[in-house]
Coordinates of C-alpha atoms and ligand atoms in Angstrom, one line a residue:
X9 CA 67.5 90.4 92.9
X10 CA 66.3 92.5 90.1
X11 CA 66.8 91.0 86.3
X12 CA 66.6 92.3 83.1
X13 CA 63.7 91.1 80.4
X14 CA 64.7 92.0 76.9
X15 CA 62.7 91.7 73.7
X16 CA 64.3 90.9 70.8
X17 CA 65.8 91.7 68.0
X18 CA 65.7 95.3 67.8
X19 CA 67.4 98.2 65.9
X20 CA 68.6 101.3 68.3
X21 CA 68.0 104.8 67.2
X22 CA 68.3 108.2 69.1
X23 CA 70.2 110.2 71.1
X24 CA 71.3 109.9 74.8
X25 CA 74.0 111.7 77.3
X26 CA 76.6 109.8 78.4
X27 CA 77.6 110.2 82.5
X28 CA 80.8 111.1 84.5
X29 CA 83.2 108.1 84.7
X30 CA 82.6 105.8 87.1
X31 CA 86.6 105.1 87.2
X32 CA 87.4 108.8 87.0
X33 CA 84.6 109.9 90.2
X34 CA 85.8 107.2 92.3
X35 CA 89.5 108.4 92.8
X36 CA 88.4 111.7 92.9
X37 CA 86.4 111.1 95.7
X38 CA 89.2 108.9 97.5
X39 CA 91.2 112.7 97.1
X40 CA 88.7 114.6 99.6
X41 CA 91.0 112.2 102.1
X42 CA 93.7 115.0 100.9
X43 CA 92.4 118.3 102.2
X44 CA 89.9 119.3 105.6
X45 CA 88.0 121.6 103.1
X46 CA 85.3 120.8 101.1
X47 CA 85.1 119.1 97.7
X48 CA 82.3 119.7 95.2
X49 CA 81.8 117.1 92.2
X50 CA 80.0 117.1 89.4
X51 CA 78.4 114.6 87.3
X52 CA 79.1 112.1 89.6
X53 CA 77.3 109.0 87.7
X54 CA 74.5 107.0 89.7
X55 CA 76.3 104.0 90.4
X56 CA 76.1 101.3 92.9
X57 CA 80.4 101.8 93.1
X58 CA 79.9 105.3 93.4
X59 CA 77.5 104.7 96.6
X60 CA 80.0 101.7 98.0
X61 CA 82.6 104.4 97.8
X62 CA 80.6 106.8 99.4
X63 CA 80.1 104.6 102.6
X64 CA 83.6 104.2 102.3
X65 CA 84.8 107.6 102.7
X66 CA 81.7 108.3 105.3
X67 CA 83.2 105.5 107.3
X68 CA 86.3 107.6 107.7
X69 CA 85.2 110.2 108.4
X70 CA 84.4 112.0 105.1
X71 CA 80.4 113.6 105.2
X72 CA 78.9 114.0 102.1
X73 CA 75.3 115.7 101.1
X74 CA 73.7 116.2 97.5
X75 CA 74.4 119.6 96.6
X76 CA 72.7 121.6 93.4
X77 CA 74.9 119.8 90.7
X78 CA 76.7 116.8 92.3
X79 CA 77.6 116.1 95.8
X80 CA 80.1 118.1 98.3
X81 CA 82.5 116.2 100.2
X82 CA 82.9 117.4 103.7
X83 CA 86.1 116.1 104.9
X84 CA 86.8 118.0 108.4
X85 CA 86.1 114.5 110.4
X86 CA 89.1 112.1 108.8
X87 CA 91.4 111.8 111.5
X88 CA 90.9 108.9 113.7
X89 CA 89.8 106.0 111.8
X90 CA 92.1 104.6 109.0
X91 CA 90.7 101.3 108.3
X92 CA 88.9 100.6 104.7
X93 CA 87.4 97.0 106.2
X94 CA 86.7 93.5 104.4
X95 CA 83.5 94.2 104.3
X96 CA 83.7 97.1 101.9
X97 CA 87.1 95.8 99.6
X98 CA 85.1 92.7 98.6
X99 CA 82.3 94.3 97.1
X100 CA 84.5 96.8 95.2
X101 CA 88.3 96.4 94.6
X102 CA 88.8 100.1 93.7
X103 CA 88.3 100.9 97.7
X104 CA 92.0 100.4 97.8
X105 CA 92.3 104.0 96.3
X106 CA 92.2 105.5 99.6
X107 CA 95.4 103.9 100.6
X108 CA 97.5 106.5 99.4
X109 CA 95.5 109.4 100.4
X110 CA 95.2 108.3 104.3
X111 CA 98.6 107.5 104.6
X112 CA 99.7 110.8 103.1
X113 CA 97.1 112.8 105.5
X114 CA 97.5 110.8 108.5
X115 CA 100.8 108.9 108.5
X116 CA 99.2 105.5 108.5
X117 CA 96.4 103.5 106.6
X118 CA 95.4 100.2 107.5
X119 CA 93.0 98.3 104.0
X120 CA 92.1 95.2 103.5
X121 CA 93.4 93.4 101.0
X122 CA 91.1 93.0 97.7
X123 CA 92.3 89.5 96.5
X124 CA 91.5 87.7 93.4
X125 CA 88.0 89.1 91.7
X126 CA 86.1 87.4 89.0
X127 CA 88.1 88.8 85.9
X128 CA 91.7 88.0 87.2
X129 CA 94.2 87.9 90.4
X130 CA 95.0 91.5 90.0
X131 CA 97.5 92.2 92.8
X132 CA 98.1 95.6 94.4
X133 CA 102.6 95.0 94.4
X134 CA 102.6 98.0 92.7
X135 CA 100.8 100.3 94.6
X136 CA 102.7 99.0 97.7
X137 CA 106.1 99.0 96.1
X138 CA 105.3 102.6 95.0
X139 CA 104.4 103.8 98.3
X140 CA 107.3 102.2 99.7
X141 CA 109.9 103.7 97.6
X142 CA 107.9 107.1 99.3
X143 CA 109.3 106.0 102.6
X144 CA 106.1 104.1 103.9
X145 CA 106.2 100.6 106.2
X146 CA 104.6 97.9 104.6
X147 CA 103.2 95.1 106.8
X148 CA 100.9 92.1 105.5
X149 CA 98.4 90.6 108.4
X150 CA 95.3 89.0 108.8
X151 CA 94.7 89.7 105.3
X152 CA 94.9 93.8 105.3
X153 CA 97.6 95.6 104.7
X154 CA 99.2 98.3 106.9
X155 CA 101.0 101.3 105.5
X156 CA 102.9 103.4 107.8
X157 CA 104.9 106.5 107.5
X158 CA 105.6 109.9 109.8
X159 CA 106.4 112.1 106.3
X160 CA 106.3 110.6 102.7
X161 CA 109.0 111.7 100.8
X162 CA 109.3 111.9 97.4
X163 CA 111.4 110.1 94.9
X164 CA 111.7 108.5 91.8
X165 CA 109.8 104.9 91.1
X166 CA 109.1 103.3 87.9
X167 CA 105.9 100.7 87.7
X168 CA 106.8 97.5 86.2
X169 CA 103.6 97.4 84.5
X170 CA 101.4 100.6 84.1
X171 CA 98.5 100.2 86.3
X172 CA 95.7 102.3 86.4
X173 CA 93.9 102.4 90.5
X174 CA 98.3 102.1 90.9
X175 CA 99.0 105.0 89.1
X176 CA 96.4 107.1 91.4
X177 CA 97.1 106.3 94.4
X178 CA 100.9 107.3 94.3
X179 CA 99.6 110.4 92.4
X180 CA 97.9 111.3 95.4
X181 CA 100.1 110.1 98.3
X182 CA 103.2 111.8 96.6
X183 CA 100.8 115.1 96.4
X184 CA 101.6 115.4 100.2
X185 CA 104.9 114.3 100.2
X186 CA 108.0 116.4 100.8
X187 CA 109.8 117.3 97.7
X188 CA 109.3 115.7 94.5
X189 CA 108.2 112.3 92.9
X190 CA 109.1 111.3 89.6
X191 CA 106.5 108.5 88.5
X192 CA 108.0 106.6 85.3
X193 CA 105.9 104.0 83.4
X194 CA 102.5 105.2 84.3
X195 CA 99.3 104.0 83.3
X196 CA 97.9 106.7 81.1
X197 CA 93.7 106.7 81.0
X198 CA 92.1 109.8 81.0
X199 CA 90.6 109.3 84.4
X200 CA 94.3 109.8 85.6
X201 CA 94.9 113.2 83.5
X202 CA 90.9 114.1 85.1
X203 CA 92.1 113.2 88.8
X204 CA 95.4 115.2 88.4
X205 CA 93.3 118.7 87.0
X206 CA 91.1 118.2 90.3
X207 CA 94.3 117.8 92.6
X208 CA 95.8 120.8 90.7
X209 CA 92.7 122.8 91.2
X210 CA 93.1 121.8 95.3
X211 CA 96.5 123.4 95.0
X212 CA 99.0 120.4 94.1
X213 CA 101.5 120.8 91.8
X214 CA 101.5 118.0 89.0
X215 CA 103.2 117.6 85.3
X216 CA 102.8 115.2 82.8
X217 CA 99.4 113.1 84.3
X218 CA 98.2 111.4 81.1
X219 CA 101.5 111.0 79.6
X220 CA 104.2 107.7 81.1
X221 CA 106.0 110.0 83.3
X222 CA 104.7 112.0 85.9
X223 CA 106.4 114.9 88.0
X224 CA 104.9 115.6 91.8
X225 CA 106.2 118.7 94.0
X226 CA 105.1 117.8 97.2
X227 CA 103.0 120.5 99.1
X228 CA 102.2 120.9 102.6
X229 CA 98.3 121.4 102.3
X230 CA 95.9 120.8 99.9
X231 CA 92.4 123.2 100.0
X232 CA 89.0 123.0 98.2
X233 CA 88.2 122.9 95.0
X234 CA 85.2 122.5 92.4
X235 CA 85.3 119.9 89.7
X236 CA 83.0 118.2 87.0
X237 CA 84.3 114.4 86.4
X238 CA 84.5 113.8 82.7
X239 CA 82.6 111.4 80.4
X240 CA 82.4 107.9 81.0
X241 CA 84.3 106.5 77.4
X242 CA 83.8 103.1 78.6
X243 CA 79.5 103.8 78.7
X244 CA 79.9 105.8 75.6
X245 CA 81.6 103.3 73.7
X246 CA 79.3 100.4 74.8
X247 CA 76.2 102.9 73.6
X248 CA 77.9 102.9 70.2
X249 CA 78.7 99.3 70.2
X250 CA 75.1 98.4 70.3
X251 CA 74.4 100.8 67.8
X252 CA 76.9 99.2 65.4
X253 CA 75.7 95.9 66.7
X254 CA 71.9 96.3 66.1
X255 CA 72.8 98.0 62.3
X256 CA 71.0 100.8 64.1
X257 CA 71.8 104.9 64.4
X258 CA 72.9 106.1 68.0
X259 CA 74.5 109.1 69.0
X260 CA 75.9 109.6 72.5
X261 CA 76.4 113.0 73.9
X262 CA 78.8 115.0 76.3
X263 CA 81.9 113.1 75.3
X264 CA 85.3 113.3 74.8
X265 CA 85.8 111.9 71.3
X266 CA 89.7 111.7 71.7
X267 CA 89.7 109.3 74.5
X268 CA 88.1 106.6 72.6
X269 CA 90.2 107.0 69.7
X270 CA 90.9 103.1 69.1
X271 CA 87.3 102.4 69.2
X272 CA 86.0 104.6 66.8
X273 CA 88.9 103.4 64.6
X274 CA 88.1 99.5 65.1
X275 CA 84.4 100.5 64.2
X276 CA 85.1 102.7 60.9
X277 CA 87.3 99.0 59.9
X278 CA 84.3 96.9 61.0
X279 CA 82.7 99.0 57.7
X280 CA 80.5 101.4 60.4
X281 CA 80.0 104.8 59.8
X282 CA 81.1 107.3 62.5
X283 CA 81.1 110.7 62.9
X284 CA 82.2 112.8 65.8
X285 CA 82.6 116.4 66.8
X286 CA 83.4 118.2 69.9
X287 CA 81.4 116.3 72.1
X288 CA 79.2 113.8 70.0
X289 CA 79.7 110.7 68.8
X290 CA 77.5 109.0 65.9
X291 CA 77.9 105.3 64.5
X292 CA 75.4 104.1 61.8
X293 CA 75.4 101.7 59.7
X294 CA 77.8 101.7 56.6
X295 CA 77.3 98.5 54.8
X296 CA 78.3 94.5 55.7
X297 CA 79.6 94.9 59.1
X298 CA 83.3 93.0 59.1
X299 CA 84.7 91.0 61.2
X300 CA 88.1 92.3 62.5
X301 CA 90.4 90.9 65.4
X302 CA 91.5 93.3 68.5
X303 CA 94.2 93.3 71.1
X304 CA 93.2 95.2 74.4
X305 CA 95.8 97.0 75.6
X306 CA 96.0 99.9 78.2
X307 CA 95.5 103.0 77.0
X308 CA 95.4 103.9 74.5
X309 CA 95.1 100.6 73.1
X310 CA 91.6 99.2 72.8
X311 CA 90.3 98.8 76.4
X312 CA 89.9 95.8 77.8
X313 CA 86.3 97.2 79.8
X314 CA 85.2 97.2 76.3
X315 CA 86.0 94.1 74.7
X316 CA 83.0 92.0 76.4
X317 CA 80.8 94.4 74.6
X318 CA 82.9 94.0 71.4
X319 CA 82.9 89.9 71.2
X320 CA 79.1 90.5 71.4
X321 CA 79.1 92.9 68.2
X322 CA 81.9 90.3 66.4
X323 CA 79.3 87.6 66.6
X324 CA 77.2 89.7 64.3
X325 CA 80.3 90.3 61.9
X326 CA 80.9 89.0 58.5
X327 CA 83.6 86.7 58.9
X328 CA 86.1 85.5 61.9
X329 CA 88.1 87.5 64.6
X330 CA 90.1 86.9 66.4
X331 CA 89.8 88.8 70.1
X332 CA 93.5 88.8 72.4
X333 CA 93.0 89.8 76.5
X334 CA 96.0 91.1 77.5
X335 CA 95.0 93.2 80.7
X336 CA 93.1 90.3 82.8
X337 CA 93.9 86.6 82.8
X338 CA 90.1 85.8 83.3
X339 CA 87.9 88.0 81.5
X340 CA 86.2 86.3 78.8
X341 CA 83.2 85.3 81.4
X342 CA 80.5 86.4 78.8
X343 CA 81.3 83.6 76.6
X344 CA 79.8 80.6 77.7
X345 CA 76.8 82.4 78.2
X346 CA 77.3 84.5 74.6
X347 CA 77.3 80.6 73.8
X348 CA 74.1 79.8 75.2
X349 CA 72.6 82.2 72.8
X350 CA 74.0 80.7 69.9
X351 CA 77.3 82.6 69.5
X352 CA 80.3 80.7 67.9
X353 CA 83.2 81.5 70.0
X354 CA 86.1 79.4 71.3
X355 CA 88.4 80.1 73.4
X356 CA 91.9 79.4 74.2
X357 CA 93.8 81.4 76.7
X358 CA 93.8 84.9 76.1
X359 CA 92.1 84.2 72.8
X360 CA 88.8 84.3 71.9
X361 CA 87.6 83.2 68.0
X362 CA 84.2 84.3 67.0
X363 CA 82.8 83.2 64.0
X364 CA 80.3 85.5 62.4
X365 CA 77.4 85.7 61.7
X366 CA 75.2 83.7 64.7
X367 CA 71.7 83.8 64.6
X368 CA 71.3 84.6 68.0
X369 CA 68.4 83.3 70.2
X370 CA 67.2 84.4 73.4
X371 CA 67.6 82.5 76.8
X372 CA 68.2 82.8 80.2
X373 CA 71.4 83.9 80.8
X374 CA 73.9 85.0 84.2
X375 CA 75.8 88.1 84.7
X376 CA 79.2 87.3 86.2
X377 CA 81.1 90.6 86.1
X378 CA 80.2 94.1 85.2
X379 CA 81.5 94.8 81.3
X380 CA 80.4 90.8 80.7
X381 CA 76.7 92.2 81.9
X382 CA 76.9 94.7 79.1
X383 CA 77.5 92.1 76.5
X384 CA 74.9 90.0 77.5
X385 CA 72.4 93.1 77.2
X386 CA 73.8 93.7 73.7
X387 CA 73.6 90.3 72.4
X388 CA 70.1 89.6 74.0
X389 CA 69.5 93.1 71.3
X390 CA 69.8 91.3 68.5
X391 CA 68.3 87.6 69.5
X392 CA 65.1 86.3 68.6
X393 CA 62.8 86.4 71.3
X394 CA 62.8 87.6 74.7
X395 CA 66.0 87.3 76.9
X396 CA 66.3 87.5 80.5
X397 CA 69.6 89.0 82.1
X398 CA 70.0 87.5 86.2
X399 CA 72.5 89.1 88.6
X400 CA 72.4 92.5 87.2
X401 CA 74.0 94.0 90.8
X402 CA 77.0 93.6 88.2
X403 CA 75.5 96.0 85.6
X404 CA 74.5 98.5 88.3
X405 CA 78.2 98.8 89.3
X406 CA 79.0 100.8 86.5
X407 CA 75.7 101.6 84.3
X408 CA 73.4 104.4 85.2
X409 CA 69.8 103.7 84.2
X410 CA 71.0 101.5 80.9
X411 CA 67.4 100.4 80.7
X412 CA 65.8 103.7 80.8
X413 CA 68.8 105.1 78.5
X414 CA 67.9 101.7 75.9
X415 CA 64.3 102.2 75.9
X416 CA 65.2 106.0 74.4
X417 CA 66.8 104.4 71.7
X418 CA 63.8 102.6 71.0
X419 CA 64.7 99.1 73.0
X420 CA 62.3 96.5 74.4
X421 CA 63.4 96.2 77.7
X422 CA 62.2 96.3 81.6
X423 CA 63.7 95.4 85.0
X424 CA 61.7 93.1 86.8
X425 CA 62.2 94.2 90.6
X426 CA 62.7 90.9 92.5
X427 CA 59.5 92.0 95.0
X428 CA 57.6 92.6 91.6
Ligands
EPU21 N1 98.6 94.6 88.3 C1 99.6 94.0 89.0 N2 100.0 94.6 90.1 C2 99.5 95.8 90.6 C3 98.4 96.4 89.9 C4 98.0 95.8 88.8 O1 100.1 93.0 88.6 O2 100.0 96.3 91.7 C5 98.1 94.0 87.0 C6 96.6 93.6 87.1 O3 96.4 92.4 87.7 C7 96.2 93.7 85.7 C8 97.0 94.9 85.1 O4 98.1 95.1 86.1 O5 96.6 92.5 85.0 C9 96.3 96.2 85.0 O6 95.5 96.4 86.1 P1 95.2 97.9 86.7 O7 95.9 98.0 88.0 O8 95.5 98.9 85.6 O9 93.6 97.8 86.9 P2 92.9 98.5 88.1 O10 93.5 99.8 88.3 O11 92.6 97.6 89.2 C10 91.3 99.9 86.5 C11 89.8 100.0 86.3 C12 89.3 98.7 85.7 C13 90.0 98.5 84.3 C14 91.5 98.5 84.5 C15 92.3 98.4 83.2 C16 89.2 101.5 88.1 C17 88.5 101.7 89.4 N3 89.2 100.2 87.6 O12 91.5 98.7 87.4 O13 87.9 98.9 85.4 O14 89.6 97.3 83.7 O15 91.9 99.7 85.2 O16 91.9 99.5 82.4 O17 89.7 102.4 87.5 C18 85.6 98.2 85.1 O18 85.3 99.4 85.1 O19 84.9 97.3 84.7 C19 87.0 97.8 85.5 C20 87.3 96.6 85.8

C-alpha cells in the first residue's frame, strides 16, 4: 500500500487546475446505461472511483476506450446482464447509480446492496421508494436488491430527505419513463443540474434540476451526446482550505465560483482574503485567521465533503469553533488522528469543538475515509516535522495526483510506493 511522507510546516503558493467532479462524472457515466449510442466525456478526473465505475459499466456491457479529450462510452452491448455484484458495491457505494438507468432500459436491475460505509448507515429507502412510486417491484434477497418493471411510468414523489446519488437515479430512470415525473424535495448539488444538461443534450426533456422540484417528460429513446463534466468544488475547495490553512497564497483554476458560495463566505469570516472571477478562485492571507463554527448542510449549505478539511484549518484558528455534522452520523473519523498530532478537538455527537491554535506535530497517522484523508494531508502541512499518511487508497478515490498538484504549490511531499 502506497503512503504519503510529508515535510512540515510549509506555506503553499501557486496556481493549479482543478478536475471534473468525481460525483458529477460518475452518474454521468451510470447514464450511457440510457442510450445504445455512444457517449463522449470530458474531463473525466483520474480517480480510482472513476476506474471502479468503469469496470462497473464494462461488466454490463458498456465498452469504453480513451478518446482525444476524455473517454467515449460505447454502450451497444447492455442488454443481458443486469447485475452490479458485491464485489463492486463494497468498494464504492455510488455503483448503486446504475439502478435506475438499467431498470429504465431493460425493465429489471438486480444491485447489491451497499450497507453501512465508514462515515454513516446511509440507506438507499429513497431511491427504492422513488422508483417504486415509478411503478417498479422491489424485492430484498440475499443482500441485493431487485427492481423490476415492464414500463416505468411517471408520477409525482417527494423525497423525505433530499438525497444526492437519490436524486439521480430517479432523474434518470423517470427519463425513460412514460409521461411525466414530478420530483419534489430534491437534493440540489450541482453535479445534479451537470447530469441533467448531459441527459438533455441525449434528448431528455428535464426542468428545474438544481432547484427542489424537478419536472421529467418521459421519452421513448435517448441518443448520443458530447459532454465536459464540471469542476470538482469539493477539490477546489480543499486546494483553498490549505491555502488559508498554511497562511499561504493558492489559486485554483477552471472553477465554478458560485457553487462554492458558502465556503468562500466561511473563509472571508475566518479573516482570509478571497477573490474570484469567472473561473478562478484566490485565498491569501488577510490577517489573524478566526476561529468560526459551521453547520454542513446540503447544498447549498456548507458541504459536509468539506468539513474534514475545514476542522483541520479550525485547529489553526484564533479562538474556538464549534463544527455540527448534519449529513453523516459518523464522519468525524479525522479526529482522533487530527489528535494525534496535537489538535484540540472534542467531540460529542454531531459536534466537534476545536480549540485553536495547536501547535501541530507530525506522526504517523491512518486514513479511514476519503475527505478525512484530505485533512490529514492538510494538517500534516502545517506540523513540525515529517508526517506520514497510511491507507491513502482512500485519498485516491477522489484526488487526482494531490501530491504532484501540492508539490506545485511549493509542498514537501512524496508517495512512497509500497514496492519502493
Ligand atoms: N439517506 C437516506 N436514505 C436514502 C438516501 C440517503 O436516509 O435513501 C441519507 C444518508 O444516510 C445521509 C443523507 O441522506 O444521511 C444524505 O445522503 P445522500 O444520499 O445525499 O448521499 P449520497 O448520495 O450517498 C453523495 C456524495 C457524497 C456526499 C453526499 C452528501 C456521490 C457519489 N456521493 O452521497 O460524496 O458526501 O452526497 O453531499 O455523489 C465524497 O465524495 O466523499 C462523498 C461521500
Amino acid at each position: 500500500m502506497d503512503y504519503l511522507r510529508i515535510q512540515g510546516p510549509s506555506r503553499l503558493s501557486g496556481t493549479i487546475d482543478i478536475e471534473g467532479a468525481k460525483n458529477a462524472a460518475l452518474p454521468a457515466l451510470a447514464a450511457s446505461l440510457l442510450t445504445e449510442e455512444p457517449l463522449d466525456l470530458l474531463r473525466l478526473p483520474n480517480v480510482r472511483d472513476i476506474a471502479t465505475m468503469r469496470k462497473l459499466l464494462s461488466h454490463l456491457g458498456v465498452d469504453s476506450d480513451e478518446c482525444e479529450d476524455g473517454v467515449r462510452l460505447m454502450p451497444a452491448g447492455v442488454s443481458q446482464v443486469d447485475d452490479a455484484p458485491y464485489e463492486l458495491v463494497k468498494t464504492m457505494r455510488a455503483s448503486v447509480l446504475v439502478l435506475g438507468p438499467l431498470l429504465a432500459r431493460l425493465g429489471h436491475a438486480r444491485v447489491s446492496l451497499p450497507g453501512g460505509c465508514a462515515i454513516g448507515v446511509r440507506p438507499i429507502d429513497q431511491h427504492l421508494a422513488g422508483l417504486e412510486a415509478l411503478g417498479a417491484s422491489v424485492l430484498l434477497e440475499h443482500g441485493y436488491v431487485t427492481v423490476t418493471a415492464r414500463k416505468l411510468q411517471g408520477a409525482r414523489f417527494r423525497f423525505s430527505l433530499p438525497t444526492v446519488t437519490g436524486t439521480e437515479n430517479l432523474l434518470m430512470a423517470a427519463c425513460l419513463a412514460r409521461g411525466t415525473t414530478v420530483l419534489e424535495n430534491c437534493a440540489r448539488e450541482p453535479e445534479i443540474r451537470d447530469l441533467a444538461d448531459l441527459l438533455s443534450k441525449m434528448g431528455a426533456r428535464i426542468r428545474g434540476a438544481g432547484g427542489n422540484r424537478i419536472e421529467i417528460e418521459g421519452v421513448d429513446r435517448l441518443g448520443s451526446a458530447r459532454h465536459t463534466v464540471l469542476a470538482d468544488r469539493i477539490e477546489t475547495g480543499t486546494y483553498l482550505l490549505a491555502g488559508a490553512l498554511t497562511q499561504g497564497d493558492v489559486t485554483v483554476q477552471g472553477v465554478e465560483p458560485a457553487d462554492l458560495a458558502s465556503l468562500l463566505e466561511k473563509l472571508g469570516e475566518c479573516g482570509c482574503h478571497v477573490d474570484a472571477s469567472e473561473s478562478e478562485i484566490r485565498v491569501a492571507p488577510g490577517g489573524v485567521l478566526r476561529a468560526r463554527d459551521v453547520v454542513t448542510a446540503p447544498h447549498p449549505g456548507f458541504p459536509t465533503d468539506l468539513q474534514a478539511q475545514y476542522v483541520a484549518l479550525m485547529t489553526q484558528a484564533d479562538g474556538s469553533s464549534t463544527i455540527c455534522e448534519t449529513v453523516f452520523e459518523n464522519r468525524f473519523q479525522h479526529v482522533p488522528e487530527l489528535r494525534r498530532m496535537g489538535a484540540d478537538i472534542e467531540v460529542d455527537g454531531s459536534f466537534a469543538r476545536v480549540h485553536g491554535r495547536s501547535a501541530l506535530s507530525a506522526a504517523r497517522v491512518m486514513a479511514t475515509d476519503l475527505r478525512a484523508s484530505a485533512s490529514l494531508v492538510l494538517a500534516a502541512l502545517v506540523a513540525q516535522g515529517e508526517t506520514t499518511i497510511e491507507r491513502i487508497y482512500h485519498l485516491d478515490r477522489g484526488y487526482a495526483r494531490m501530491e504532484k498538484k501540492l508539490q506545485t504549490l511549493g509542498a514537501r511531499v512524496e508517495r512512497v510506493s509500497a514496492s519502493s
